[in-house]
Short mmCIF file of C-alpha atoms and ligand atoms in Angstrom, two decimals:
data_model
loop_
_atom_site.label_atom_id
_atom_site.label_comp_id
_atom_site.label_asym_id
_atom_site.label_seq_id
_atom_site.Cartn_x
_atom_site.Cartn_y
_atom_site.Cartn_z
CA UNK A 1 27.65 -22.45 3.67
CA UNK A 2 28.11 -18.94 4.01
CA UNK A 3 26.59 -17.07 0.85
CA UNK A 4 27.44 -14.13 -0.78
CA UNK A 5 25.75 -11.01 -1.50
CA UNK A 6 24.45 -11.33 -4.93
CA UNK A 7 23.50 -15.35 -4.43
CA UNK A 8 21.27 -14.01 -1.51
CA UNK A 9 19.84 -11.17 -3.68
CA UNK A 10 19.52 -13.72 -7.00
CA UNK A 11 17.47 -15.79 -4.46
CA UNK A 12 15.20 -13.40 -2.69
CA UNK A 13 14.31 -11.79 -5.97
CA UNK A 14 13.82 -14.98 -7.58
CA UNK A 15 11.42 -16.01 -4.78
CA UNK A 16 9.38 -12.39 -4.68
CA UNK A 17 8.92 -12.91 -8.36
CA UNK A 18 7.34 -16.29 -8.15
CA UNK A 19 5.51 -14.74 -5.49
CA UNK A 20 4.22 -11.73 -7.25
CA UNK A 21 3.00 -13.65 -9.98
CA UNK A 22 1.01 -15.91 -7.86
CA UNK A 23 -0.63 -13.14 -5.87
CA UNK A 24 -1.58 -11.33 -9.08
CA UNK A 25 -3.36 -14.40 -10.31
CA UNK A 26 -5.14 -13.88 -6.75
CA UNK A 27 -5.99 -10.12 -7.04
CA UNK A 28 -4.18 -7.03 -7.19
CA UNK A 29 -5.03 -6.89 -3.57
CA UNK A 30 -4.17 -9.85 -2.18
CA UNK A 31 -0.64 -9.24 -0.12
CA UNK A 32 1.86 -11.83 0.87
CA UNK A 33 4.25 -11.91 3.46
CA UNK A 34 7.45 -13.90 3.53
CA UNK A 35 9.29 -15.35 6.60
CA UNK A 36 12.65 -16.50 5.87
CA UNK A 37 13.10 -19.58 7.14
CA UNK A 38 16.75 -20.03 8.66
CA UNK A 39 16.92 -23.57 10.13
CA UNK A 40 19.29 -24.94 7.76
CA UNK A 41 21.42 -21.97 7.24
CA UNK A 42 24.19 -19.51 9.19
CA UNK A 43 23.28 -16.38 10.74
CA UNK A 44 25.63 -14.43 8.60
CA UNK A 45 23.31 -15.16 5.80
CA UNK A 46 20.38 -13.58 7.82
CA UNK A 47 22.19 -10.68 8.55
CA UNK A 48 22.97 -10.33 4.81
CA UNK A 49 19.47 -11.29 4.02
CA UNK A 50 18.19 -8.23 6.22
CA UNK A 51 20.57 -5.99 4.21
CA UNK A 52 18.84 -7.02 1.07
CA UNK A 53 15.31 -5.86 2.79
CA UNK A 54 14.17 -9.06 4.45
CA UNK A 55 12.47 -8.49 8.04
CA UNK A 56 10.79 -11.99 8.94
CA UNK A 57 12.56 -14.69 10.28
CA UNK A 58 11.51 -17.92 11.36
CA UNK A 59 13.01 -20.94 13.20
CA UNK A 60 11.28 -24.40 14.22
CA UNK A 61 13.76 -25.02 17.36
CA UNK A 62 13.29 -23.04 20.60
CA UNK A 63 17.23 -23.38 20.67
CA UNK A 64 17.79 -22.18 17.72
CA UNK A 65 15.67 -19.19 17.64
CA UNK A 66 17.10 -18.15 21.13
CA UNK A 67 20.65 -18.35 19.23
CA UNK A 68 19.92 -16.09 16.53
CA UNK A 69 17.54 -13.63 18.16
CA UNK A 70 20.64 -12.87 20.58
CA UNK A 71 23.54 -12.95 17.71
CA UNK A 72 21.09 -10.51 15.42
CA UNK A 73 19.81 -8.53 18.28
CA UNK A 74 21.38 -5.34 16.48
CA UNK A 75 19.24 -5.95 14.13
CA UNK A 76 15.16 -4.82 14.14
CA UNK A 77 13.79 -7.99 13.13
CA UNK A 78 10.70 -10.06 13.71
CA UNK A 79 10.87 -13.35 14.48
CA UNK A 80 8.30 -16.23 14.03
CA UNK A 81 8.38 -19.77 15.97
CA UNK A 82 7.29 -22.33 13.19
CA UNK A 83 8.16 -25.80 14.30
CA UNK A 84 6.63 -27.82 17.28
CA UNK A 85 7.04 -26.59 20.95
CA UNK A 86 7.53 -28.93 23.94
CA UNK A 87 5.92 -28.32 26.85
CA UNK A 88 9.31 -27.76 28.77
CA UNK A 89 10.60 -25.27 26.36
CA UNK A 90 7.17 -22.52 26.87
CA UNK A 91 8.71 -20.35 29.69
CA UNK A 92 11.98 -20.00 27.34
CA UNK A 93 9.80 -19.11 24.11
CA UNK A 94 7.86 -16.50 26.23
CA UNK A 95 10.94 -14.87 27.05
CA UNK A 96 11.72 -14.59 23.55
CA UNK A 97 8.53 -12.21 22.63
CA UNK A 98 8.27 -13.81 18.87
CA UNK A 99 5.98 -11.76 16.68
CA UNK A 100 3.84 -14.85 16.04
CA UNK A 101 3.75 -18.63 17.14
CA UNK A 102 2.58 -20.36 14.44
CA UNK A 103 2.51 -23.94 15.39
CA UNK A 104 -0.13 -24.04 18.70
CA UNK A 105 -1.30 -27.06 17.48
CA UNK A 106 -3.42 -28.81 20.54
CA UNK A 107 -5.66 -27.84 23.11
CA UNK A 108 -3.63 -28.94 25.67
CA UNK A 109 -0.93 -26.91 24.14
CA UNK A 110 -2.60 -23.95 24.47
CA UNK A 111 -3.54 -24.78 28.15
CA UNK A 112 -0.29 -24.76 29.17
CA UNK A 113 0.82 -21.96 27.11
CA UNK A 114 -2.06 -19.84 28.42
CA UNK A 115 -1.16 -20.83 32.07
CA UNK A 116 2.59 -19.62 31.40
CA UNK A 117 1.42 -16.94 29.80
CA UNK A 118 -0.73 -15.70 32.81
CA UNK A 119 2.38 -16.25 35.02
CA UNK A 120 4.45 -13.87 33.29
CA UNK A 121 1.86 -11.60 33.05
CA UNK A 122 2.41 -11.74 28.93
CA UNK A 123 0.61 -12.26 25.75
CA UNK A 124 1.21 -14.41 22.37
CA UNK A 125 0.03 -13.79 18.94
CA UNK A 126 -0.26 -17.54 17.33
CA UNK A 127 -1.59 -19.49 14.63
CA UNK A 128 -3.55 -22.85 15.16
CA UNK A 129 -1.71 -25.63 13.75
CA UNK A 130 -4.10 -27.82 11.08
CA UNK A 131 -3.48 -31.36 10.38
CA UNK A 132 -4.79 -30.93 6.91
CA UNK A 133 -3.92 -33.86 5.02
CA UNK A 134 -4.56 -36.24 8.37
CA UNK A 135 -0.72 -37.37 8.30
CA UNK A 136 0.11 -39.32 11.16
CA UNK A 137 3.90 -37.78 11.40
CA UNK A 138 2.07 -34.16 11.57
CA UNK A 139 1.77 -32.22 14.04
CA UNK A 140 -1.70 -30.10 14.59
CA UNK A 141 -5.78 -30.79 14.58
CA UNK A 142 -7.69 -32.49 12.07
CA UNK A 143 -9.72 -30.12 9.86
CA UNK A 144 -12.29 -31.40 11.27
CA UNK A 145 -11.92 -29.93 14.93
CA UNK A 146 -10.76 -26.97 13.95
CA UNK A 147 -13.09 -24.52 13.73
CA UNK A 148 -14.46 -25.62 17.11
CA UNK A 149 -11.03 -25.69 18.84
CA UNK A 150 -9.95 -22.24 17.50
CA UNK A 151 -13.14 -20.85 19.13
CA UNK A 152 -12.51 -22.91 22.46
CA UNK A 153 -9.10 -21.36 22.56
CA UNK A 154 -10.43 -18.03 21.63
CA UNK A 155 -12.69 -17.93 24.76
CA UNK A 156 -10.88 -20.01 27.32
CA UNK A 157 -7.69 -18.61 27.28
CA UNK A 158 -7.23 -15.03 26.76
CA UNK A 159 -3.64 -14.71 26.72
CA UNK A 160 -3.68 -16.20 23.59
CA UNK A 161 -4.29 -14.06 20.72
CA UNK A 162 -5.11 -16.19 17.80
CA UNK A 163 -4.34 -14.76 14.35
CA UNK A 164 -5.60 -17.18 12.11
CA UNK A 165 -4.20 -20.90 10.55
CA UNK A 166 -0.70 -22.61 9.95
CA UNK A 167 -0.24 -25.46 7.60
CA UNK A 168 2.22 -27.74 5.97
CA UNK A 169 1.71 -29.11 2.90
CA UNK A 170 0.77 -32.91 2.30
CA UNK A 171 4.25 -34.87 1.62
CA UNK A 172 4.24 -36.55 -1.63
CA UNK A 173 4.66 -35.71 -5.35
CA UNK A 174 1.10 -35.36 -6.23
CA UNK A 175 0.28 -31.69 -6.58
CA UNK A 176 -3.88 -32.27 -6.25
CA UNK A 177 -3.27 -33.81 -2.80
CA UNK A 178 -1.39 -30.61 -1.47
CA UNK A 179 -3.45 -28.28 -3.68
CA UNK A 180 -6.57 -30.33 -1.32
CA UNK A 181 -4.66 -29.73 1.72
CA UNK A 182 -4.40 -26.44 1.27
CA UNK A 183 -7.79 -25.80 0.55
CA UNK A 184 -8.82 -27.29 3.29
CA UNK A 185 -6.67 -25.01 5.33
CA UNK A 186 -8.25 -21.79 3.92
CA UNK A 187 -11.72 -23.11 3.93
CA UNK A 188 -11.15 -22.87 7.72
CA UNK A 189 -9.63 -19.67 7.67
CA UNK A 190 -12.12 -18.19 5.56
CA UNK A 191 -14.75 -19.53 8.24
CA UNK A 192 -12.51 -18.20 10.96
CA UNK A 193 -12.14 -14.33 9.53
CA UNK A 194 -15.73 -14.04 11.35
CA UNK A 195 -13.79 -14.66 15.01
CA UNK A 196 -10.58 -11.72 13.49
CA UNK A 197 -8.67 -14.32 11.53
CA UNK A 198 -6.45 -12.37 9.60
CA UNK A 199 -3.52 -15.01 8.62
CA UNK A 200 -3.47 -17.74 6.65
CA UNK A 201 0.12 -19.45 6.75
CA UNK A 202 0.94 -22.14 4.02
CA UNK A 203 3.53 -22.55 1.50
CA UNK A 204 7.36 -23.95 1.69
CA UNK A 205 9.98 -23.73 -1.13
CA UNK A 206 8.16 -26.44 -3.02
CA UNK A 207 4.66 -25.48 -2.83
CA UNK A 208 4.64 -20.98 -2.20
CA UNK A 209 3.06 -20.61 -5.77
CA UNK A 210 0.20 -23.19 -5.29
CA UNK A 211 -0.17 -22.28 -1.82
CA UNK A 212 -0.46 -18.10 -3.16
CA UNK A 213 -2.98 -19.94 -5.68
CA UNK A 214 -5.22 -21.74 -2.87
CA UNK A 215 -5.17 -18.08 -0.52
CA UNK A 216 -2.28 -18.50 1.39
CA UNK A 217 -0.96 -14.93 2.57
CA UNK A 218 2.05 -16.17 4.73
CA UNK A 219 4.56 -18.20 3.04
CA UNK A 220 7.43 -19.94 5.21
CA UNK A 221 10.35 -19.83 3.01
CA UNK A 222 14.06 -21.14 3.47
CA UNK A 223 15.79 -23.68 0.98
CA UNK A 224 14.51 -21.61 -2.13
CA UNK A 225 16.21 -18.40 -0.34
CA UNK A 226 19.44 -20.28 1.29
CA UNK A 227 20.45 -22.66 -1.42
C1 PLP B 301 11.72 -25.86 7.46
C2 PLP B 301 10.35 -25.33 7.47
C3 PLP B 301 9.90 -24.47 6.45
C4 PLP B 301 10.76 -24.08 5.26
O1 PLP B 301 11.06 -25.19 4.49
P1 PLP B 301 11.75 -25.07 3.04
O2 PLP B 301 11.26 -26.26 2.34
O3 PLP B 301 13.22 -25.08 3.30
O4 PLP B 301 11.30 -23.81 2.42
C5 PLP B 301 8.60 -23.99 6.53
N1 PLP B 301 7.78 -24.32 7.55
C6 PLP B 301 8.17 -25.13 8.55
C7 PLP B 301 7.23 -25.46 9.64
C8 PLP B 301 9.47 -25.67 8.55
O5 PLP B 301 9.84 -26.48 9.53
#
């Protein structure tokens, strides 16, 4: 559905309020950044979206972000890859340039991405993926592992430039399980900030304000902004 002007500004203003109240609770310090998440939405909605100040857009599909990076390329946006990436679909997200990757969520993942990478003579700024609740539908490593596999991508494979952590929020109702699974997540990045860690990705339109609470400073953002 194609929104109008003052929906999409009732929405985003809505959402940066929640937001601001969450970070404040944090410190007066503590900044968070928004990526509008598009995936279920049309692209005239992103362009209005950028007219009411938005910048970052993300998209889970290779396809998809390909789509709307070419039909906004007008536009001076920055664009973030959030959902899973199949092996055969690397070359075509390199070409793309996104600001950040945020779902490198194996080893072997970032093997191959590093390899492609090095072929194209290019870089990627990404997030590692964490498992955090241990869901077997989830993508991304167990807390657990991660500390040690951040640092094993960090040294073995240099075209990766590793920013910090990604996670989603455990799926169910009960607000201490995703509150855990978030602190999990930024237990590990506050290890990580030691190795130049300096995002910590976690929040959806159900759970921004109690990811803000638990340290997120990335929130991934789209029903709450497009409905
Ligand atoms: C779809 C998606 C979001 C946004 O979800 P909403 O609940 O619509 O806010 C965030 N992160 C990822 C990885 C997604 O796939």
């Amino acid at each position: 559905m194609i929104l109008d002007k003052e929906t999409l500004r009732g929405n985003l203003d809505h959402v940066i309020w929640n937001i601001e109240q969450a970070r404040i609770k944090v410190s007066e310090h503590h900044i968070v950044r928004i990526v509008a998440v598009g995936k279920y939405t049309e692209i005239e909605n992103l362009r209005t979206l950028y007219e009411l100040g938005q910048r970052a857009f993300g998209e889970n599909q290779v396809q998809q972000l390909a789509e709307r990076i070419d039909a906004l390329d007008d536009l001076p946006l920055e664009w973030h890859m959030i959902g899973r990436l199949q092996t055969n679909k690397i070359n075509k997200l390199i070409e793309l340039r996104p600001a950040l990757m945020h779902s490198l969520d194996s080893l072997d993942l970032a093997e191959a991405l590093d390899k492609r990478l090095a072929a194209k003579d290019e870089t990627m700024e990404c997030l590692l993926q964490i498992n955090s609740a241990g869901e077997a539908t989830k993508a991304g490593v167990t807390p657990d592992a991660a500390v040690d596999t951040y640092q094993e991508i960090a040294e073995r494979f240099p075209r990766i430039h590793l920013r910090g952590v990604m996670t989603i929020g455990a799926h169910t109702e009960d607000t201490q399980i995703i509150q855990k699974s978030f602190e999990t997540t930024h237990a590990i990045y506050e290890t990580l900030q030691k190795d130049g860690a300096d995002t910590c990705s976690m929040g959806m339109s159900s759970d921004y304000e109690l990811a803000i609470a638990c340290g997120s400073n990335m929130v991934r953002v789209g029903s709450a902004l497009f409905q």
